[in-house]
Coordinates of C-alpha atoms and ligand atoms in Angstrom, one line a residue:
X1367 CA -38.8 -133.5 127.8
X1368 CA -41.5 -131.6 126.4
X1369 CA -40.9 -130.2 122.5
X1370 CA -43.4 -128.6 120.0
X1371 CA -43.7 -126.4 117.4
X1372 CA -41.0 -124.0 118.6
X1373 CA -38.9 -127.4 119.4
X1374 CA -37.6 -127.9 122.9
X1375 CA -38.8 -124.9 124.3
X1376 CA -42.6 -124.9 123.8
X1377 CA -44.8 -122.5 122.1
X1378 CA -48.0 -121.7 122.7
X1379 CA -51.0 -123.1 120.2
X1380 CA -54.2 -121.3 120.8
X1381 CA -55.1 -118.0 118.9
X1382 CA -55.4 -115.2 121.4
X1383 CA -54.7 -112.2 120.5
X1384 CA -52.2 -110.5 123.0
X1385 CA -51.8 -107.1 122.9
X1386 CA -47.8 -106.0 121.6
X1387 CA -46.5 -106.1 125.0
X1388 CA -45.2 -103.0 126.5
X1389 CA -41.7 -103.4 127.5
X1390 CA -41.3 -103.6 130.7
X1391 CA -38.3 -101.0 131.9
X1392 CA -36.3 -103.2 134.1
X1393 CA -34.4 -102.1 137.3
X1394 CA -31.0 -103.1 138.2
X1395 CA -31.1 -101.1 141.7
X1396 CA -32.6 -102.9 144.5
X1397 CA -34.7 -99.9 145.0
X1398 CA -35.8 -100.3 142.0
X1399 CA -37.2 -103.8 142.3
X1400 CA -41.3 -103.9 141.6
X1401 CA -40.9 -105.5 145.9
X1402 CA -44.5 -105.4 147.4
X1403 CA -44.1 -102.2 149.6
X1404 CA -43.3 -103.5 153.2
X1405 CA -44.3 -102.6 156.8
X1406 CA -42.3 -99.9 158.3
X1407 CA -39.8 -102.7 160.3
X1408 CA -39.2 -105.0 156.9
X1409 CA -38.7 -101.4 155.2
X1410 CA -35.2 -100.8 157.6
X1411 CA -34.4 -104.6 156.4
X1412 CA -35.1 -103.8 153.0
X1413 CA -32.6 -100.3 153.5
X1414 CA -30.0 -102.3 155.0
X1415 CA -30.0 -105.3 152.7
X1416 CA -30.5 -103.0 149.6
X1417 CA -27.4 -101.5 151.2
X1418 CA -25.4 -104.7 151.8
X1419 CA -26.2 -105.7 148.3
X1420 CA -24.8 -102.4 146.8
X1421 CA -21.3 -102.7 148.9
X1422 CA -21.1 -106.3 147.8
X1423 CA -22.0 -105.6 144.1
X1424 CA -19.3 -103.0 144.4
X1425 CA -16.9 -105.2 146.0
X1426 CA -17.0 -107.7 143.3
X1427 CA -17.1 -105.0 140.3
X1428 CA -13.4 -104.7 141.8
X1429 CA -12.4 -108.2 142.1
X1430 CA -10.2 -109.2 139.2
X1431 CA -11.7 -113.0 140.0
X1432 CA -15.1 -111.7 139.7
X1433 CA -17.6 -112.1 136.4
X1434 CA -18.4 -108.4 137.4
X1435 CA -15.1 -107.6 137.0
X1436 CA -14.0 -104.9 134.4
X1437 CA -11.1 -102.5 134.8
X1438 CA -12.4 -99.7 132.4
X1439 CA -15.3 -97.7 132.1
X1440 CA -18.8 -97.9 129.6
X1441 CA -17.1 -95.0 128.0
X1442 CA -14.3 -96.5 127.5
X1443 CA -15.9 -99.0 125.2
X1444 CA -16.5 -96.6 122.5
X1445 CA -20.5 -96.4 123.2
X1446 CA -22.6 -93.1 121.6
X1447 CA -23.6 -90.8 124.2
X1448 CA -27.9 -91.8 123.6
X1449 CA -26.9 -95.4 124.6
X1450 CA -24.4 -94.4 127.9
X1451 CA -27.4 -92.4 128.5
X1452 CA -29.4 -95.6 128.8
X1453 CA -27.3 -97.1 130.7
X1454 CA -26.8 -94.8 133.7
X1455 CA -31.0 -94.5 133.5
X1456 CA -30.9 -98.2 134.1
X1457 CA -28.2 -97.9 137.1
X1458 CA -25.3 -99.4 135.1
X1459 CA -22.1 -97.8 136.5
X1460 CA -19.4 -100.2 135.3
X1461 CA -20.2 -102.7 132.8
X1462 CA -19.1 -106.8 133.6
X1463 CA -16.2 -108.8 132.6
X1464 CA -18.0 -110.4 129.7
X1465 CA -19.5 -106.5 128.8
X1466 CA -16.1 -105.3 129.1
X1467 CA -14.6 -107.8 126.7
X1468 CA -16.7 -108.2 124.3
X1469 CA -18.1 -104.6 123.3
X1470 CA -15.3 -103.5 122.3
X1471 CA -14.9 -106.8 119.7
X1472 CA -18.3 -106.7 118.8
X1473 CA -18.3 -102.6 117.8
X1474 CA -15.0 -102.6 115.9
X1475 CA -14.9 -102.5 112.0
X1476 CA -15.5 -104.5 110.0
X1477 CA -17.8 -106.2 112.2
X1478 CA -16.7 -109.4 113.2
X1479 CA -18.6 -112.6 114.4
X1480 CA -18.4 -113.6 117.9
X1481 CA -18.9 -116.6 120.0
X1482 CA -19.7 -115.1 123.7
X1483 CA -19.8 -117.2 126.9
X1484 CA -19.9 -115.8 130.2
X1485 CA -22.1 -117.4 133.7
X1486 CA -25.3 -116.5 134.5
X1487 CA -26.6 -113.4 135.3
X1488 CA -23.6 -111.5 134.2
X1489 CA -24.6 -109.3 132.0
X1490 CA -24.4 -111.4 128.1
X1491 CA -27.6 -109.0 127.5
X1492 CA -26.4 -105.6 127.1
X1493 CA -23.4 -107.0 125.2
X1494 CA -25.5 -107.9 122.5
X1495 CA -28.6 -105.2 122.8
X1496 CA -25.7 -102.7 122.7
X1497 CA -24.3 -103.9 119.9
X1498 CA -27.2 -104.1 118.1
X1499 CA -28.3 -100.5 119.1
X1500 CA -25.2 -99.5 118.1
X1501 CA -25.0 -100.3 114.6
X1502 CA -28.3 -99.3 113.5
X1503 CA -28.9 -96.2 111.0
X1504 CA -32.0 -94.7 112.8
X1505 CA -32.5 -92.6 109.6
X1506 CA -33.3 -96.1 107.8
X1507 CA -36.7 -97.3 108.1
X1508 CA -35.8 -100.1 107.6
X1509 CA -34.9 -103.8 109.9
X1510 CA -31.1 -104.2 110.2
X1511 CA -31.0 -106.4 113.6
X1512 CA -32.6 -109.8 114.7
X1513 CA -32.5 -111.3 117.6
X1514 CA -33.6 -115.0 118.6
X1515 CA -34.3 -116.3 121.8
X1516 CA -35.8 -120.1 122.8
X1517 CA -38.9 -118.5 124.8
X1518 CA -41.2 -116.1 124.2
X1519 CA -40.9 -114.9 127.8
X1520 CA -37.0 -114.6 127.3
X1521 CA -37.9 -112.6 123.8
X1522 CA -40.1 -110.6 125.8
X1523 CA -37.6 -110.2 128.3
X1524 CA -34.8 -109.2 125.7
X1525 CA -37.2 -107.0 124.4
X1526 CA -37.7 -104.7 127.5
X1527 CA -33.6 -104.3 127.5
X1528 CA -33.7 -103.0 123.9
X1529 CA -36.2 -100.3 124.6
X1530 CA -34.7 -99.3 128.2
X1531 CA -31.2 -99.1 126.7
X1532 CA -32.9 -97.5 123.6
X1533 CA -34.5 -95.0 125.6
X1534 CA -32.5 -91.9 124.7
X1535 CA -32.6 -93.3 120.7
X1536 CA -35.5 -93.1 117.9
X1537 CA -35.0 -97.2 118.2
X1538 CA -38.4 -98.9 116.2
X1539 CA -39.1 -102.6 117.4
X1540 CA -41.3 -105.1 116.8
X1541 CA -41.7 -109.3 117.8
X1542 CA -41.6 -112.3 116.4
X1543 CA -43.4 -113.9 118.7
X1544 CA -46.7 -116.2 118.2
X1545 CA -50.0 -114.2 118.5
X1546 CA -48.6 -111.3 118.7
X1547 CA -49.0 -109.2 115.5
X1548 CA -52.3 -108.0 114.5
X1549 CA -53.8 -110.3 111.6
X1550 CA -53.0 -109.3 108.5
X1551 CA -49.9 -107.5 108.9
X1552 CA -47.8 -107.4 105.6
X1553 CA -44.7 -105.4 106.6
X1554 CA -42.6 -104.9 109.3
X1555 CA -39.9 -102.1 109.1
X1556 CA -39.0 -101.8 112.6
X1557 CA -35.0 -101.7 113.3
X1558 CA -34.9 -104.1 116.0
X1559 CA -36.9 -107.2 115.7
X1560 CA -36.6 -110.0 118.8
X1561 CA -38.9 -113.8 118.3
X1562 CA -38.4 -117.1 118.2
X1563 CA -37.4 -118.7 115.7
X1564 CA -40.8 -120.9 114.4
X1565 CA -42.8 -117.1 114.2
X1566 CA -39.6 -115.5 112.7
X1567 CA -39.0 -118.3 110.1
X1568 CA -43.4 -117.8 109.1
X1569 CA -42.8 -114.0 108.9
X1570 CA -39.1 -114.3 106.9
X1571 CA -40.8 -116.6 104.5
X1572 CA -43.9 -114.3 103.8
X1573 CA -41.5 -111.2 103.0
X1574 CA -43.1 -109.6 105.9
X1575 CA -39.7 -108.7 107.2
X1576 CA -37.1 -107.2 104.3
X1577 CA -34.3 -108.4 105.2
X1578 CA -32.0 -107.0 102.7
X1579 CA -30.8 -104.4 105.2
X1580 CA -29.8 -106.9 108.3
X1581 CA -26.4 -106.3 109.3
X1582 CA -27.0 -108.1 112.6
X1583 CA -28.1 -111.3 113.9
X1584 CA -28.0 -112.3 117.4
X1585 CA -28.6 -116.0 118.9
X1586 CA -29.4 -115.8 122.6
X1587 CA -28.6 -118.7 124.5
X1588 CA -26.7 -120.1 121.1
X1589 CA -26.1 -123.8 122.2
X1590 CA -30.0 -124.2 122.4
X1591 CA -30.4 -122.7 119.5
X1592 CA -27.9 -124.6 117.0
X1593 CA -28.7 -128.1 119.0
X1594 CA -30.3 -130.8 116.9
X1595 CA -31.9 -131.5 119.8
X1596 CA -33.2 -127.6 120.9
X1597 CA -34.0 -125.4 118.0
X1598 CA -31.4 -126.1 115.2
X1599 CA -32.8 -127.0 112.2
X1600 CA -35.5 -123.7 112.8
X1601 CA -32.3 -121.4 113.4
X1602 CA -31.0 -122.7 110.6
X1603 CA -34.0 -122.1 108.7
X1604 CA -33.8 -118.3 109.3
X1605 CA -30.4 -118.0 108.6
X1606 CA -30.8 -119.5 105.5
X1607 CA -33.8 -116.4 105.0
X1608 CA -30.8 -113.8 105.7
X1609 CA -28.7 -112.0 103.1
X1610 CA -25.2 -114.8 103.4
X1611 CA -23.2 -112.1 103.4
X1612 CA -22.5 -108.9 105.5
X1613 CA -24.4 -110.3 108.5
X1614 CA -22.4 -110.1 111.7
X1615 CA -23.6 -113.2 113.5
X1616 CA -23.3 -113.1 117.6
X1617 CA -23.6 -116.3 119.5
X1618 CA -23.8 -115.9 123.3
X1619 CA -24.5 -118.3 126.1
X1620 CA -23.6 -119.4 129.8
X1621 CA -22.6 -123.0 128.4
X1622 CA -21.3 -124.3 125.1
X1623 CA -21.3 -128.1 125.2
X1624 CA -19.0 -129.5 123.0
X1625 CA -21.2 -131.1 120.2
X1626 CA -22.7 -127.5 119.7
X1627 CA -19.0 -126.0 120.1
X1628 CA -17.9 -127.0 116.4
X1629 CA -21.2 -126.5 114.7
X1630 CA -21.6 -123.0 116.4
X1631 CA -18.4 -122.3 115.0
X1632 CA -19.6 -122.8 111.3
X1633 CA -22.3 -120.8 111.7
X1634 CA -20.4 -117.9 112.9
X1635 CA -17.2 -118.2 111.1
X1636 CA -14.0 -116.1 111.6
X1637 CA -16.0 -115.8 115.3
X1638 CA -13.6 -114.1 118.0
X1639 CA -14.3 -116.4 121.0
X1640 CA -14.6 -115.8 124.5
X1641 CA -14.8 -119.2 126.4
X1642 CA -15.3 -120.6 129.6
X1643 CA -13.3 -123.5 131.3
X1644 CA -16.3 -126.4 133.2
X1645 CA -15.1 -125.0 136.2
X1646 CA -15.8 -121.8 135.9
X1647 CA -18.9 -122.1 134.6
X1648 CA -21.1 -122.3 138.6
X1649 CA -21.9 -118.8 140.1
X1650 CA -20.0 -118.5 143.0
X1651 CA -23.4 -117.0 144.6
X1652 CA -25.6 -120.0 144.4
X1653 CA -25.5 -122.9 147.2
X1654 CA -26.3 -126.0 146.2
X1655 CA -28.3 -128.5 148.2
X1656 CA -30.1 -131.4 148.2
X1657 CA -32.7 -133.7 149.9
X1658 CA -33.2 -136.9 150.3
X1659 CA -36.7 -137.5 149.5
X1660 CA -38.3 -141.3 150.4
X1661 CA -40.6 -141.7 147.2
X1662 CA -42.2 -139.2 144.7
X1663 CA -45.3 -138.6 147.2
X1664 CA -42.7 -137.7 149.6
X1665 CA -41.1 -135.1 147.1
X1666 CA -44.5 -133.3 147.3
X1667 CA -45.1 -133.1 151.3
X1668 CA -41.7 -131.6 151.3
X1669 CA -42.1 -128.8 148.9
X1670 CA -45.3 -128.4 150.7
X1671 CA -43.2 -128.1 153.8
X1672 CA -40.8 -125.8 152.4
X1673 CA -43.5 -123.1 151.2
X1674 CA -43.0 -120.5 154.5
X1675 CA -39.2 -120.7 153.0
X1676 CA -40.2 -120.4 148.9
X1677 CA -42.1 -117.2 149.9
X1678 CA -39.4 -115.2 151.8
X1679 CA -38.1 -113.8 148.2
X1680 CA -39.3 -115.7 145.5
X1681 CA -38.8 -119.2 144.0
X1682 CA -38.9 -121.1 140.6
X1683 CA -39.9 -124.8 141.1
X1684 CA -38.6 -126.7 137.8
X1685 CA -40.5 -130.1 136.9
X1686 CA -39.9 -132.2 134.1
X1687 CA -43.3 -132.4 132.3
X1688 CA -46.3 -130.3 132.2
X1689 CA -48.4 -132.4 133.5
X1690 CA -46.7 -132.6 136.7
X1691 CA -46.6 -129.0 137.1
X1692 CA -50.4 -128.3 136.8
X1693 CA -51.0 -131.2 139.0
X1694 CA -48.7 -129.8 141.7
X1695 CA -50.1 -126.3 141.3
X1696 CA -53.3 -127.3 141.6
X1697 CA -52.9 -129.6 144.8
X1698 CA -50.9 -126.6 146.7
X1699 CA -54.1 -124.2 145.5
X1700 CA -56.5 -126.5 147.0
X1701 CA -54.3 -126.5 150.1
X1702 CA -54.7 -123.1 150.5
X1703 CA -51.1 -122.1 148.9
X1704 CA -51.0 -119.7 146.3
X1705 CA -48.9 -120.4 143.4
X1706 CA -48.3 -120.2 139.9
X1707 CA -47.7 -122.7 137.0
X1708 CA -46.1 -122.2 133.9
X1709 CA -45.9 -124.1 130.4
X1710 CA -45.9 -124.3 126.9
X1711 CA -49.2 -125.9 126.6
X1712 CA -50.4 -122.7 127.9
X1713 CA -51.9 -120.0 125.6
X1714 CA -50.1 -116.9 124.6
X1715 CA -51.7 -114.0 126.7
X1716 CA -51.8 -116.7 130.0
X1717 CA -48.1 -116.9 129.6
X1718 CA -47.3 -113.5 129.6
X1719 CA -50.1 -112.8 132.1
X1720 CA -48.4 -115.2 134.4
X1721 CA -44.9 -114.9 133.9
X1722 CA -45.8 -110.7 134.1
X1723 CA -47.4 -111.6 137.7
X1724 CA -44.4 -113.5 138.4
X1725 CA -41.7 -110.5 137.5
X1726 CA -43.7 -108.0 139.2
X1727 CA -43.9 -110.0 142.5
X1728 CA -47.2 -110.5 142.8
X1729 CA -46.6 -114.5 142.7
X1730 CA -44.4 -115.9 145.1
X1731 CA -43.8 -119.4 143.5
X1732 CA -43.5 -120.3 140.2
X1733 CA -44.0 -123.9 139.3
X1734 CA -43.0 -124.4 135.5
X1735 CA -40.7 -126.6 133.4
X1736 CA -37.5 -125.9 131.3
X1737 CA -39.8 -123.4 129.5
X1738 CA -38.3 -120.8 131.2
X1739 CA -35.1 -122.4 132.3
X1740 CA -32.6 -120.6 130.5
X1741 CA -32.7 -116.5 130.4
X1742 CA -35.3 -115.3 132.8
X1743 CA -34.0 -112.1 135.0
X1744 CA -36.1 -112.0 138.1
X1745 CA -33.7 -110.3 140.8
X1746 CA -35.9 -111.2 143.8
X1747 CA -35.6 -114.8 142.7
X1748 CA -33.5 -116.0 145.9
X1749 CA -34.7 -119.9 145.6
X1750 CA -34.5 -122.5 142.7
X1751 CA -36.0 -126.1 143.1
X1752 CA -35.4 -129.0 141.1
X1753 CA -38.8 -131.0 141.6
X1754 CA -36.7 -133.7 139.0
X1755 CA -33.6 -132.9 138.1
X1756 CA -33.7 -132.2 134.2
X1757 CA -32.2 -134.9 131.9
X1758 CA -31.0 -135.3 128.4
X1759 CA -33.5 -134.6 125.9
X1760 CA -32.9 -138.0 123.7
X1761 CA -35.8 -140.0 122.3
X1762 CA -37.0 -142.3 125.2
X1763 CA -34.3 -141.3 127.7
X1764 CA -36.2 -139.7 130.3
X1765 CA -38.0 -143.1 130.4
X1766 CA -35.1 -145.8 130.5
X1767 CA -33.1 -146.5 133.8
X1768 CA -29.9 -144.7 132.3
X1769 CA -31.3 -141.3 131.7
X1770 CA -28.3 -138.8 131.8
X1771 CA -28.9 -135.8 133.6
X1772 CA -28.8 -132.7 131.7
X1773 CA -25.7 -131.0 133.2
X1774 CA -26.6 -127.7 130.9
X1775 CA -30.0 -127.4 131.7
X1776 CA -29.3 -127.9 135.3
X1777 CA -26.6 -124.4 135.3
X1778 CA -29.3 -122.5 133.6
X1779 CA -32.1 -123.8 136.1
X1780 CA -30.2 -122.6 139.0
X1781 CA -28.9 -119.4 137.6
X1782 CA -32.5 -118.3 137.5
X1783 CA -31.3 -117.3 140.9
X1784 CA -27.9 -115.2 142.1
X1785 CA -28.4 -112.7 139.4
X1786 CA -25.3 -110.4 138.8
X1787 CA -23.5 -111.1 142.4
X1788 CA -26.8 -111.5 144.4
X1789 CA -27.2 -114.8 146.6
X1790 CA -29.3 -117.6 146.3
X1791 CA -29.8 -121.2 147.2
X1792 CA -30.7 -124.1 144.6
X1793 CA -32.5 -127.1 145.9
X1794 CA -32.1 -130.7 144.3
X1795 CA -35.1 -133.1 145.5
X1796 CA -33.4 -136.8 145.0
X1797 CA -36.1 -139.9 145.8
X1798 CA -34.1 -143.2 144.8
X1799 CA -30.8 -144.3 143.4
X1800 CA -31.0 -143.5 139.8
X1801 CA -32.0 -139.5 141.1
X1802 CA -28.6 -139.7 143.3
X1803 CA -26.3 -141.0 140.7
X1804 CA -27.9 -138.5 138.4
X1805 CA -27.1 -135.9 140.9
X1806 CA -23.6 -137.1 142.1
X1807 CA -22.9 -137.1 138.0
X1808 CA -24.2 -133.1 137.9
X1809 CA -21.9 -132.7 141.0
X1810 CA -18.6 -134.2 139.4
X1811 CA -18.9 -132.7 136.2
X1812 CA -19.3 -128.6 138.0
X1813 CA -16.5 -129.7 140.5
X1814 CA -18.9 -128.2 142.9
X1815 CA -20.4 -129.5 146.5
X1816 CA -24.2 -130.4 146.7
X1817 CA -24.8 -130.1 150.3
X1818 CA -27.5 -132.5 151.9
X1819 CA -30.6 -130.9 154.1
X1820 CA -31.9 -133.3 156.5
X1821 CA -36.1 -133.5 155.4
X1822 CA -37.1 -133.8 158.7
X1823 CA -35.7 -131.0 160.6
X1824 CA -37.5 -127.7 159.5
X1825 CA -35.1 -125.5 161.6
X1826 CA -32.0 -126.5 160.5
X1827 CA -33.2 -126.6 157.4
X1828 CA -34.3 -122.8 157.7
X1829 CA -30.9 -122.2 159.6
X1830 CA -28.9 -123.1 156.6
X1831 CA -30.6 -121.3 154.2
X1832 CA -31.0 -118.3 156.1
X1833 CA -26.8 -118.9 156.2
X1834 CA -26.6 -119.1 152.6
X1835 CA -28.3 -116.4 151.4
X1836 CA -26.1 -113.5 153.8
Ligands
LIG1048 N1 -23.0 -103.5 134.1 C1 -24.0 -103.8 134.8 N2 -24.3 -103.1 136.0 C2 -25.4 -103.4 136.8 N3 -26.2 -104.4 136.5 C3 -26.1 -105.1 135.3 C4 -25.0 -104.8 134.5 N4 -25.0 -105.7 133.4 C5 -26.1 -106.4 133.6 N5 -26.7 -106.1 134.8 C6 -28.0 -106.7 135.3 O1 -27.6 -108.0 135.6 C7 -28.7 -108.9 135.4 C8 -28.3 -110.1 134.6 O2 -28.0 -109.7 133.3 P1 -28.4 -110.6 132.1 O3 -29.8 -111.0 132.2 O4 -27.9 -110.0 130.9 O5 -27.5 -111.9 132.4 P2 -27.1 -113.1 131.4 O6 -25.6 -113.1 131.4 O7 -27.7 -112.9 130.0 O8 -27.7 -114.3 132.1 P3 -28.3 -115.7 131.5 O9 -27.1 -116.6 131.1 O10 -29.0 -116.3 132.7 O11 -29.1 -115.4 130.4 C9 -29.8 -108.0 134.8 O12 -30.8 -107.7 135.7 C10 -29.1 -106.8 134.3 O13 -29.9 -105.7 134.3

């Protein structure tokens, strides 16, 4: 598994100087969706599924089993007026289960820590971005809120939340993000500041952020974050660079495995949990197949095969190395395919300039690695494919004949698709026995059926999918 300076999520190395991104404002309304604009027959689809999406959306806001579940109201949660006035901008009418149970926690005083975990795509964002917004004195000039993520596309992404749901506030915000800052700058004073945590460690060390008004300190997907094997020892670094007291610390992701469980707890002490049991932790919204691939040149003809299917919404192909992205990428280019690739060996303004071109639908297919496996928001996303399935990141694993599949990395890979109660199919490609025990081991521990696809039939292939996304 690929690690660098950032850790296990890579960071890019060469010195361009990107421009501080403009936050993107993101939809949450279909209609809203950057979609290319369709012919006037794929426009009635696009009324009548944006339709069938709303009913369904609305259908499971009222399902007590639901994630989207929440029996009160965003006023109800004790939100100022500015920020309810971002969220009904954005098209929030009712806020989540997890948004409905941890706001109120996370605003009350004193502040208290809190360990958050809630599936994919339900909405652990605005739990924290409010909460940050919320306790910031906009009269201070001053940084009172950090926020880390593994990726500077996620950071990017968390970004654009902050400044839509900040809209109606005087909200200041600045990144810790590589390349980013124009050279030279000595101070930062913005309220809100969202990195990674090798730039925010460089610009905690050099006093270019005072931190002796941060009253809040966010971890975005927290189990990466704290394990030794992700991004521990930097996350620990920058809390060690925060004031040890008065901090309220907020931990959220979709899994907490249980080596992180107990050290997550010592960072956030006192932390009011909200937990989720193994098998609650799939999206009801995602099918899971698989296929039966013959050898690893075979793995390639059938993604080749699959392309009319990866470009009817949008798809994210994961790999396990770099290397066999690019090489992947550039053989479907030559073929006359167009796609995208994605890494951390990539430079800063290509990764934004790709993963921008990705989010705005002008790429179809993203080929990329766990880079952007946990996080990414891309409604139109309808199709995930696990080129490998991902595997434990331990020294020389990935290499010996009883690699462990990474059951983790594997629910964040697919929830890159069924985004807040949409649909959408994951894809496993399996090519010899040690792929299908690692697969059959991913399947018992989610409790969850991974449905075969014959290679060789196209149509029923297309048939089933078609069925799954409905
Ligand atoms: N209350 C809401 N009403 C409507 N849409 C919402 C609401 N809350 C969140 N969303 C939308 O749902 C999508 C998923 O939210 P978000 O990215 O916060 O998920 P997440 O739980 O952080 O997922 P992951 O674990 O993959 O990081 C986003 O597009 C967001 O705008």
């Amino acid at each position: 598994m690929e690690k660098d300076a950032d850790g296990f999520y890579d960071t890019p190395k060469l010195e361009a100087s990107a421009p501080l991104a403009q936050a993107e404002s993101k939809g949450t309304k279909e209609e809203e969706q950057p979609e290319p604009i369709p012919s006037s027959s794929s426009r009635t689809d696009l009324i009548s599924s944006t339709f069938e999406v709303t009913v369904t959306l609305a259908d499971q806001q009222a399902d007590p089993n639901s994630p989207l579940f929440s029996a009160k109201t965003f006023e109800e949660l004790g939100l100022h007026q500015d920020l309810l006035k971002g969220l009904y901008d954005l098209g929030f009418s009712k806020p989540s289960k997890i948004q409905e149970r941890a706001l109120p926690l996370l605003l009350a005083n004193p502040p208290q820590n809190m360990i958050g975990q809630s599936q994919s795509g339900t909405g652990k964002t605005a739990a924290f971005v409010l909460t940050m917004l919320s306790r910031v004195d906009f009269s201070k000039n001053k940084t009172q809120a950090l926020c880390l993520a593994p990726s500077r596309e996620l950071a990017r992404q968390i970004m654009s939340v902050v400044v839509a749901m900040g809209k109606f506030t005087p909200v200041q915000t600045e990144y810790a993000i590589k390349d980013n800052l124009p050279k030279g700058t000595s101070r930062i004073t913005a309220h809100i500041v969202v990195g990674t945590p090798g730039t925010m460690t460089d610009l905690l060390r050099r006093k270019v952020i005072d931190t002796s008004e941060v009253k809040v300190f966010v971890l975005d997907e927290a189990d990466n974050m704290l394990d030794q094997d992700g991004l521990g020892d930097q996350t620990l670094r920058v809390k060690n660079l925060i004031p040890r007291t008065g901090v309220q610390i907020i931990l959220f992701s979709a899994t907490f495995p249980d080596h992180v469980r107990n050290f997550a707890s010592k960072f956030a002490p006192s932390a009011n949990k909200i937990e989720l049991q193994r098998e609650e932790l799939s999206v009801e919204g995602i099918r899971q197949f698989y296929m039966d691939c013959r050898n690893e040149e075979h793995k390639y003809d059938i993604l080749v095969s699959l392309y009319q299917l990866l470009t009817i919404g949008q798809s994210i192909i994961f790999c396990q190395h770099r290397h066999t992205a690019d090489r992947i990428s550039q053989r479907m280019s030559a073929e006359g395919h167009k796609v995208a690739s994605l890494h951390g060996a990539k430079d800063a303004a290509e990764r934004d300039a790709i993963i921008d071109n990705f989010r705005e639908g002008r790429d179809k297919v993203l080929i990329t690695t766990n880079v952007i496996a946990r996080g990414i928001d891309i409604m139109q996303v309808n199709m995930v494919v696990n080129y490998d399935l991902p595997l434990m990141n331990e020294r020389g694993n990935q290499h010996s004949h009883d690699a462990r599949p990474d059951v983790e990395t594997y629910i964040h890979r697919i929830g890159r698709t069924g985004r807040f109660g949409r649909k959408g199919i994951s894809i496993n490609f399996v090519h010899d026995r040690q792929t299908w025990s690692q697969m059959e081991e991913i399947e018992k521990t989610l409790g969850k059926k991974i449905i075969r696809i014959e290679t060789n039939d196209l149509e029923e292939m297309e048939e089933k999918m078609k069925k799954a996304l409905k």
